[in-house]
Amino acid sequence: MTVKELSQKYGFEAASMPSPDREVSGGYIGDLLSWVMGRAKEDCAWITIMTNINIAAVGALADVAVVIVAEGAKPDESVLSTAEEKGVNIVLSEKTAFEIAVEIAKDI
């Protein structure tokens, strides 16, 4: 399933979508950036509540397909423009990380 398809199916709001056709395979939930860098798999959906500039950097370093920002948290424009520059997809959801993971697990 692509990032665009996943976003449409689950009602995620696209905040940064430079690569909508990127395939998503697997997922990772975490907010400790050093753990995400070492454990998130390439092409996964990374679910977090973090919104600072580091989500763009870690998303690029870990080469995740999409960063899903949970619980209504919203990154500011500088984060989103950096994500666009680095090719990092970021989508937003009002749901908790657990709710998101349960829903998308059947599709990725």
mmCIF file of N, CA and C in Angstrom:
data_model
loop_
_atom_site.group_PDB
_atom_site.id
_atom_site.type_symbol
_atom_site.label_atom_id
_atom_site.label_comp_id
_atom_site.label_asym_id
_atom_site.label_seq_id
_atom_site.Cartn_x
_atom_site.Cartn_y
_atom_site.Cartn_z
ATOM 1 N N MET A 1 0.847 -1.165 0.000
ATOM 2 C CA MET A 1 0.000 0.000 0.000
ATOM 3 C C MET A 1 0.901 1.240 0.000
ATOM 4 N N THR A 2 0.519 2.235 -0.777
ATOM 5 C CA THR A 2 1.317 3.460 -0.834
ATOM 6 C C THR A 2 0.948 4.400 0.320
ATOM 7 N N VAL A 3 1.791 5.386 0.536
ATOM 8 C CA VAL A 3 1.525 6.395 1.562
ATOM 9 C C VAL A 3 0.206 7.111 1.249
ATOM 10 N N LYS A 4 -0.002 7.456 0.006
ATOM 11 C CA LYS A 4 -1.239 8.145 -0.383
ATOM 12 C C LYS A 4 -2.455 7.268 -0.106
ATOM 13 N N GLU A 5 -2.395 6.005 -0.487
ATOM 14 C CA GLU A 5 -3.517 5.093 -0.247
ATOM 15 C C GLU A 5 -3.785 4.919 1.239
ATOM 16 N N LEU A 6 -2.722 4.761 2.022
ATOM 17 C CA LEU A 6 -2.853 4.615 3.468
ATOM 18 C C LEU A 6 -3.497 5.865 4.072
ATOM 19 N N SER A 7 -3.050 7.019 3.638
ATOM 20 C CA SER A 7 -3.582 8.285 4.143
ATOM 21 C C SER A 7 -5.062 8.445 3.823
ATOM 22 N N GLN A 8 -5.429 8.114 2.602
ATOM 23 C CA GLN A 8 -6.829 8.235 2.200
ATOM 24 C C GLN A 8 -7.711 7.238 2.946
ATOM 25 N N LYS A 9 -7.257 6.016 3.067
ATOM 26 C CA LYS A 9 -8.066 4.979 3.704
ATOM 27 C C LYS A 9 -8.338 5.290 5.172
ATOM 28 N N TYR A 10 -7.333 5.830 5.874
ATOM 29 C CA TYR A 10 -7.462 6.044 7.313
ATOM 30 C C TYR A 10 -7.683 7.507 7.699
ATOM 31 N N GLY A 11 -7.864 8.355 6.713
ATOM 32 C CA GLY A 11 -8.197 9.747 6.984
ATOM 33 C C GLY A 11 -7.079 10.577 7.573
ATOM 34 N N PHE A 12 -5.823 10.227 7.253
ATOM 35 C CA PHE A 12 -4.699 11.023 7.723
ATOM 36 C C PHE A 12 -4.622 12.313 6.913
ATOM 37 N N GLU A 13 -4.259 13.389 7.568
ATOM 38 C CA GLU A 13 -4.086 14.677 6.902
ATOM 39 C C GLU A 13 -2.660 14.786 6.390
ATOM 40 N N ALA A 14 -2.497 15.004 5.098
ATOM 41 C CA ALA A 14 -1.164 15.151 4.520
ATOM 42 C C ALA A 14 -0.583 16.499 4.934
ATOM 43 N N ALA A 15 0.549 16.472 5.604
ATOM 44 C CA ALA A 15 1.237 17.695 6.010
ATOM 45 C C ALA A 15 2.449 17.945 5.117
ATOM 46 N N SER A 16 3.141 16.877 4.752
ATOM 47 C CA SER A 16 4.270 16.898 3.819
ATOM 48 C C SER A 16 4.159 15.614 3.008
ATOM 49 N N MET A 17 4.025 15.729 1.698
ATOM 50 C CA MET A 17 3.830 14.532 0.895
ATOM 51 C C MET A 17 4.639 14.599 -0.394
ATOM 52 N N PRO A 18 5.983 14.648 -0.266
ATOM 53 C CA PRO A 18 6.809 14.711 -1.470
ATOM 54 C C PRO A 18 6.875 13.384 -2.235
ATOM 55 N N SER A 19 6.553 12.266 -1.569
ATOM 56 C CA SER A 19 6.636 10.947 -2.208
ATOM 57 C C SER A 19 5.380 10.132 -1.922
ATOM 58 N N PRO A 20 4.231 10.538 -2.448
ATOM 59 C CA PRO A 20 2.971 9.864 -2.127
ATOM 60 C C PRO A 20 2.892 8.422 -2.605
ATOM 61 N N ASP A 21 3.691 8.064 -3.598
ATOM 62 C CA ASP A 21 3.628 6.710 -4.143
ATOM 63 C C ASP A 21 4.606 5.741 -3.479
ATOM 64 N N ARG A 22 5.238 6.181 -2.423
ATOM 65 C CA ARG A 22 6.173 5.319 -1.697
ATOM 66 C C ARG A 22 5.405 4.181 -1.032
ATOM 67 N N GLU A 23 5.888 2.981 -1.170
ATOM 68 C CA GLU A 23 5.251 1.804 -0.577
ATOM 69 C C GLU A 23 5.570 1.716 0.910
ATOM 70 N N VAL A 24 4.569 1.363 1.683
ATOM 71 C CA VAL A 24 4.719 1.210 3.130
ATOM 72 C C VAL A 24 4.749 -0.275 3.450
ATOM 73 N N SER A 25 5.773 -0.687 4.192
ATOM 74 C CA SER A 25 5.854 -2.093 4.605
ATOM 75 C C SER A 25 6.297 -2.141 6.067
ATOM 76 N N GLY A 26 5.350 -2.369 6.926
ATOM 77 C CA GLY A 26 5.642 -2.464 8.349
ATOM 78 C C GLY A 26 5.451 -1.154 9.065
ATOM 79 N N GLY A 27 5.689 -1.197 10.366
ATOM 80 C CA GLY A 27 5.500 -0.009 11.166
ATOM 81 C C GLY A 27 6.405 0.001 12.382
ATOM 82 N N TYR A 28 6.535 1.174 12.973
ATOM 83 C CA TYR A 28 7.319 1.336 14.197
ATOM 84 C C TYR A 28 6.705 2.466 15.008
ATOM 85 N N ILE A 29 6.576 2.267 16.309
ATOM 86 C CA ILE A 29 6.081 3.309 17.198
ATOM 87 C C ILE A 29 7.203 3.667 18.154
ATOM 88 N N GLY A 30 7.515 4.959 18.231
ATOM 89 C CA GLY A 30 8.545 5.378 19.166
ATOM 90 C C GLY A 30 8.765 6.869 19.162
ATOM 91 N N ASP A 31 9.200 7.368 20.318
ATOM 92 C CA ASP A 31 9.476 8.789 20.464
ATOM 93 C C ASP A 31 10.918 9.071 20.884
ATOM 94 N N LEU A 32 11.661 8.049 21.229
ATOM 95 C CA LEU A 32 13.066 8.222 21.569
ATOM 96 C C LEU A 32 13.856 8.103 20.267
ATOM 97 N N LEU A 33 14.352 9.231 19.781
ATOM 98 C CA LEU A 33 14.900 9.291 18.431
ATOM 99 C C LEU A 33 16.053 8.332 18.185
ATOM 100 N N SER A 34 16.920 8.145 19.154
ATOM 101 C CA SER A 34 18.043 7.224 18.956
ATOM 102 C C SER A 34 17.542 5.792 18.756
ATOM 103 N N TRP A 35 16.457 5.437 19.414
ATOM 104 C CA TRP A 35 15.877 4.103 19.230
ATOM 105 C C TRP A 35 15.243 3.980 17.854
ATOM 106 N N VAL A 36 14.562 5.014 17.428
ATOM 107 C CA VAL A 36 13.935 4.997 16.108
ATOM 108 C C VAL A 36 15.000 4.850 15.031
ATOM 109 N N MET A 37 16.087 5.610 15.152
ATOM 110 C CA MET A 37 17.161 5.525 14.151
ATOM 111 C C MET A 37 17.742 4.116 14.064
ATOM 112 N N GLY A 38 17.854 3.437 15.190
ATOM 113 C CA GLY A 38 18.460 2.116 15.201
ATOM 114 C C GLY A 38 17.513 0.957 14.964
ATOM 115 N N ARG A 39 16.203 1.207 15.079
ATOM 116 C CA ARG A 39 15.259 0.096 15.035
ATOM 117 C C ARG A 39 14.173 0.178 13.967
ATOM 118 N N ALA A 40 13.812 1.364 13.543
ATOM 119 C CA ALA A 40 12.787 1.489 12.502
ATOM 120 C C ALA A 40 13.345 0.930 11.194
ATOM 121 N N LYS A 41 12.529 0.172 10.520
ATOM 122 C CA LYS A 41 12.946 -0.439 9.250
ATOM 123 C C LYS A 41 12.665 0.512 8.077
ATOM 124 N N GLU A 42 13.492 0.401 7.073
ATOM 125 C CA GLU A 42 13.288 1.150 5.842
ATOM 126 C C GLU A 42 11.881 0.871 5.315
ATOM 127 N N ASP A 43 11.234 1.896 4.808
ATOM 128 C CA ASP A 43 9.897 1.825 4.208
ATOM 129 C C ASP A 43 8.758 1.609 5.202
ATOM 130 N N CYS A 44 9.037 1.735 6.499
ATOM 131 C CA CYS A 44 7.965 1.547 7.472
ATOM 132 C C CYS A 44 7.183 2.841 7.675
ATOM 133 N N ALA A 45 6.069 2.710 8.373
ATOM 134 C CA ALA A 45 5.306 3.859 8.855
ATOM 135 C C ALA A 45 5.754 4.074 10.296
ATOM 136 N N TRP A 46 6.364 5.217 10.573
ATOM 137 C CA TRP A 46 6.821 5.540 11.924
ATOM 138 C C TRP A 46 5.755 6.394 12.596
ATOM 139 N N ILE A 47 5.207 5.894 13.690
ATOM 140 C CA ILE A 47 4.165 6.597 14.433
ATOM 141 C C ILE A 47 4.803 7.244 15.661
ATOM 142 N N THR A 48 4.535 8.550 15.843
ATOM 143 C CA THR A 48 5.141 9.306 16.932
ATOM 144 C C THR A 48 4.219 10.441 17.361
ATOM 145 N N ILE A 49 4.495 11.003 18.515
ATOM 146 C CA ILE A 49 3.814 12.234 18.926
ATOM 147 C C ILE A 49 4.768 13.426 18.838
ATOM 148 N N MET A 50 5.989 13.170 18.428
ATOM 149 C CA MET A 50 6.983 14.242 18.317
ATOM 150 C C MET A 50 6.656 15.141 17.133
ATOM 151 N N THR A 51 6.963 16.422 17.274
ATOM 152 C CA THR A 51 6.686 17.367 16.191
ATOM 153 C C THR A 51 7.865 18.277 15.872
ATOM 154 N N ASN A 52 8.989 18.084 16.524
ATOM 155 C CA ASN A 52 10.110 19.002 16.293
ATOM 156 C C ASN A 52 10.875 18.647 15.017
ATOM 157 N N ILE A 53 11.832 19.466 14.692
ATOM 158 C CA ILE A 53 12.593 19.338 13.445
ATOM 159 C C ILE A 53 13.267 17.977 13.301
ATOM 160 N N ASN A 54 13.524 17.325 14.420
ATOM 161 C CA ASN A 54 14.210 16.035 14.374
ATOM 162 C C ASN A 54 13.408 14.927 13.699
ATOM 163 N N ILE A 55 12.086 15.074 13.614
ATOM 164 C CA ILE A 55 11.325 14.015 12.933
ATOM 165 C C ILE A 55 11.642 13.981 11.446
ATOM 166 N N ALA A 56 11.943 15.129 10.861
ATOM 167 C CA ALA A 56 12.333 15.160 9.452
ATOM 168 C C ALA A 56 13.705 14.523 9.269
ATOM 169 N N ALA A 57 14.633 14.856 10.157
ATOM 170 C CA ALA A 57 15.988 14.307 10.062
ATOM 171 C C ALA A 57 16.000 12.798 10.299
ATOM 172 N N VAL A 58 15.329 12.355 11.344
ATOM 173 C CA VAL A 58 15.313 10.918 11.660
ATOM 174 C C VAL A 58 14.522 10.153 10.606
ATOM 175 N N GLY A 59 13.427 10.733 10.133
ATOM 176 C CA GLY A 59 12.671 10.085 9.059
ATOM 177 C C GLY A 59 13.532 9.850 7.826
ATOM 178 N N ALA A 60 14.365 10.833 7.488
ATOM 179 C CA ALA A 60 15.264 10.703 6.338
ATOM 180 C C ALA A 60 16.374 9.691 6.622
ATOM 181 N N LEU A 61 16.991 9.783 7.802
ATOM 182 C CA LEU A 61 18.085 8.858 8.145
ATOM 183 C C LEU A 61 17.617 7.405 8.191
ATOM 184 N N ALA A 62 16.451 7.174 8.763
ATOM 185 C CA ALA A 62 15.923 5.813 8.869
ATOM 186 C C ALA A 62 15.255 5.373 7.571
ATOM 187 N N ASP A 63 15.073 6.301 6.649
ATOM 188 C CA ASP A 63 14.453 6.050 5.352
ATOM 189 C C ASP A 63 13.058 5.433 5.493
ATOM 190 N N VAL A 64 12.256 6.006 6.402
ATOM 191 C CA VAL A 64 10.892 5.520 6.582
ATOM 192 C C VAL A 64 10.027 6.013 5.422
ATOM 193 N N ALA A 65 8.952 5.297 5.154
ATOM 194 C CA ALA A 65 8.042 5.694 4.077
ATOM 195 C C ALA A 65 7.193 6.886 4.483
ATOM 196 N N VAL A 66 6.826 6.932 5.774
ATOM 197 C CA VAL A 66 5.970 8.006 6.260
ATOM 198 C C VAL A 66 6.113 8.152 7.766
ATOM 199 N N VAL A 67 6.039 9.382 8.227
ATOM 200 C CA VAL A 67 5.958 9.673 9.656
ATOM 201 C C VAL A 67 4.496 10.013 9.928
ATOM 202 N N ILE A 68 3.883 9.262 10.829
ATOM 203 C CA ILE A 68 2.500 9.539 11.224
ATOM 204 C C ILE A 68 2.542 10.199 12.593
ATOM 205 N N VAL A 69 2.130 11.457 12.654
ATOM 206 C CA VAL A 69 2.122 12.203 13.909
ATOM 207 C C VAL A 69 0.736 12.024 14.537
ATOM 208 N N ALA A 70 0.715 11.421 15.713
ATOM 209 C CA ALA A 70 -0.529 11.025 16.375
ATOM 210 C C ALA A 70 -1.037 12.081 17.354
ATOM 211 N N GLU A 71 -2.226 11.841 17.859
ATOM 212 C CA GLU A 71 -2.859 12.570 18.961
ATOM 213 C C GLU A 71 -3.068 14.053 18.696
ATOM 214 N N GLY A 72 -3.241 14.411 17.427
ATOM 215 C CA GLY A 72 -3.528 15.799 17.093
ATOM 216 C C GLY A 72 -2.341 16.735 17.167
ATOM 217 N N ALA A 73 -1.154 16.200 17.410
ATOM 218 C CA ALA A 73 0.052 17.031 17.442
ATOM 219 C C ALA A 73 0.332 17.540 16.025
ATOM 220 N N LYS A 74 0.852 18.754 15.933
ATOM 221 C CA LYS A 74 1.099 19.356 14.619
ATOM 222 C C LYS A 74 2.486 19.991 14.555
ATOM 223 N N PRO A 75 3.302 19.529 13.602
ATOM 224 C CA PRO A 75 4.609 20.157 13.400
ATOM 225 C C PRO A 75 4.431 21.561 12.818
ATOM 226 N N ASP A 76 5.388 22.450 13.088
ATOM 227 C CA ASP A 76 5.282 23.798 12.523
ATOM 228 C C ASP A 76 5.797 23.815 11.083
ATOM 229 N N GLU A 77 5.625 24.939 10.439
ATOM 230 C CA GLU A 77 5.969 25.063 9.014
ATOM 231 C C GLU A 77 7.441 24.794 8.721
ATOM 232 N N SER A 78 8.345 25.153 9.630
ATOM 233 C CA SER A 78 9.769 24.900 9.378
ATOM 234 C C SER A 78 10.058 23.402 9.335
ATOM 235 N N VAL A 79 9.377 22.634 10.174
ATOM 236 C CA VAL A 79 9.532 21.175 10.163
ATOM 237 C C VAL A 79 9.013 20.617 8.844
ATOM 238 N N LEU A 80 7.862 21.096 8.423
ATOM 239 C CA LEU A 80 7.256 20.575 7.190
ATOM 240 C C LEU A 80 8.056 20.959 5.957
ATOM 241 N N SER A 81 8.623 22.150 5.925
ATOM 242 C CA SER A 81 9.434 22.522 4.763
ATOM 243 C C SER A 81 10.731 21.719 4.729
ATOM 244 N N THR A 82 11.303 21.442 5.894
ATOM 245 C CA THR A 82 12.498 20.587 5.950
ATOM 246 C C THR A 82 12.158 19.175 5.493
ATOM 247 N N ALA A 83 11.012 18.677 5.915
ATOM 248 C CA ALA A 83 10.583 17.345 5.483
ATOM 249 C C ALA A 83 10.417 17.286 3.968
ATOM 250 N N GLU A 84 9.821 18.308 3.396
ATOM 251 C CA GLU A 84 9.677 18.366 1.937
ATOM 252 C C GLU A 84 11.043 18.315 1.257
ATOM 253 N N GLU A 85 11.992 19.115 1.763
ATOM 254 C CA GLU A 85 13.340 19.156 1.191
ATOM 255 C C GLU A 85 14.037 17.802 1.280
ATOM 256 N N LYS A 86 13.809 17.090 2.378
ATOM 257 C CA LYS A 86 14.469 15.804 2.600
ATOM 258 C C LYS A 86 13.684 14.625 2.023
ATOM 259 N N GLY A 87 12.506 14.899 1.453
ATOM 260 C CA GLY A 87 11.706 13.837 0.852
ATOM 261 C C GLY A 87 10.975 12.979 1.865
ATOM 262 N N VAL A 88 10.651 13.554 3.023
ATOM 263 C CA VAL A 88 9.998 12.793 4.099
ATOM 264 C C VAL A 88 8.502 13.086 4.108
ATOM 265 N N ASN A 89 7.701 12.048 3.945
ATOM 266 C CA ASN A 89 6.250 12.176 4.040
ATOM 267 C C ASN A 89 5.852 12.288 5.506
ATOM 268 N N ILE A 90 4.996 13.258 5.819
ATOM 269 C CA ILE A 90 4.456 13.406 7.172
ATOM 270 C C ILE A 90 2.949 13.549 7.055
ATOM 271 N N VAL A 91 2.231 12.714 7.814
ATOM 272 C CA VAL A 91 0.777 12.820 7.877
ATOM 273 C C VAL A 91 0.358 12.959 9.336
ATOM 274 N N LEU A 92 -0.843 13.484 9.544
ATOM 275 C CA LEU A 92 -1.326 13.794 10.883
ATOM 276 C C LEU A 92 -2.601 13.022 11.186
ATOM 277 N N SER A 93 -2.774 12.670 12.471
ATOM 278 C CA SER A 93 -3.975 11.977 12.909
ATOM 279 C C SER A 93 -4.354 12.431 14.306
ATOM 280 N N GLU A 94 -5.635 12.442 14.586
ATOM 281 C CA GLU A 94 -6.144 12.745 15.924
ATOM 282 C C GLU A 94 -6.089 11.501 16.816
ATOM 283 N N LYS A 95 -5.947 10.330 16.232
ATOM 284 C CA LYS A 95 -5.971 9.073 16.975
ATOM 285 C C LYS A 95 -4.683 8.856 17.757
ATOM 286 N N THR A 96 -4.733 7.970 18.757
ATOM 287 C CA THR A 96 -3.537 7.616 19.513
ATOM 288 C C THR A 96 -2.641 6.721 18.665
ATOM 289 N N ALA A 97 -1.404 6.600 19.073
ATOM 290 C CA ALA A 97 -0.455 5.734 18.367
ATOM 291 C C ALA A 97 -0.970 4.296 18.346
ATOM 292 N N PHE A 98 -1.522 3.852 19.469
ATOM 293 C CA PHE A 98 -2.059 2.498 19.549
ATOM 294 C C PHE A 98 -3.203 2.303 18.557
ATOM 295 N N GLU A 99 -4.138 3.244 18.528
ATOM 296 C CA GLU A 99 -5.275 3.135 17.611
ATOM 297 C C GLU A 99 -4.811 3.095 16.159
ATOM 298 N N ILE A 100 -3.856 3.931 15.827
ATOM 299 C CA ILE A 100 -3.327 3.952 14.458
ATOM 300 C C ILE A 100 -2.688 2.614 14.117
ATOM 301 N N ALA A 101 -1.854 2.121 15.020
ATOM 302 C CA ALA A 101 -1.152 0.856 14.755
ATOM 303 C C ALA A 101 -2.122 -0.302 14.558
ATOM 304 N N VAL A 102 -3.125 -0.375 15.402
ATOM 305 C CA VAL A 102 -4.117 -1.453 15.287
ATOM 306 C C VAL A 102 -4.815 -1.381 13.925
ATOM 307 N N GLU A 103 -5.198 -0.179 13.513
ATOM 308 C CA GLU A 103 -5.900 -0.015 12.243
ATOM 309 C C GLU A 103 -5.034 -0.364 11.029
ATOM 310 N N ILE A 104 -3.833 0.184 10.979
ATOM 311 C CA ILE A 104 -3.037 0.017 9.757
ATOM 312 C C ILE A 104 -2.324 -1.317 9.688
ATOM 313 N N ALA A 105 -2.208 -2.017 10.804
ATOM 314 C CA ALA A 105 -1.457 -3.279 10.822
ATOM 315 C C ALA A 105 -2.007 -4.292 9.816
ATOM 316 N N LYS A 106 -3.286 -4.285 9.582
ATOM 317 C CA LYS A 106 -3.873 -5.260 8.660
ATOM 318 C C LYS A 106 -3.563 -4.962 7.198
ATOM 319 N N ASP A 107 -3.103 -3.755 6.926
ATOM 320 C CA ASP A 107 -2.838 -3.363 5.545
ATOM 321 C C ASP A 107 -1.361 -3.271 5.183
ATOM 322 N N ILE A 108 -0.478 -3.278 6.184
ATOM 323 C CA ILE A 108 0.938 -3.118 5.827
ATOM 324 C C ILE A 108 1.754 -4.276 6.272
#
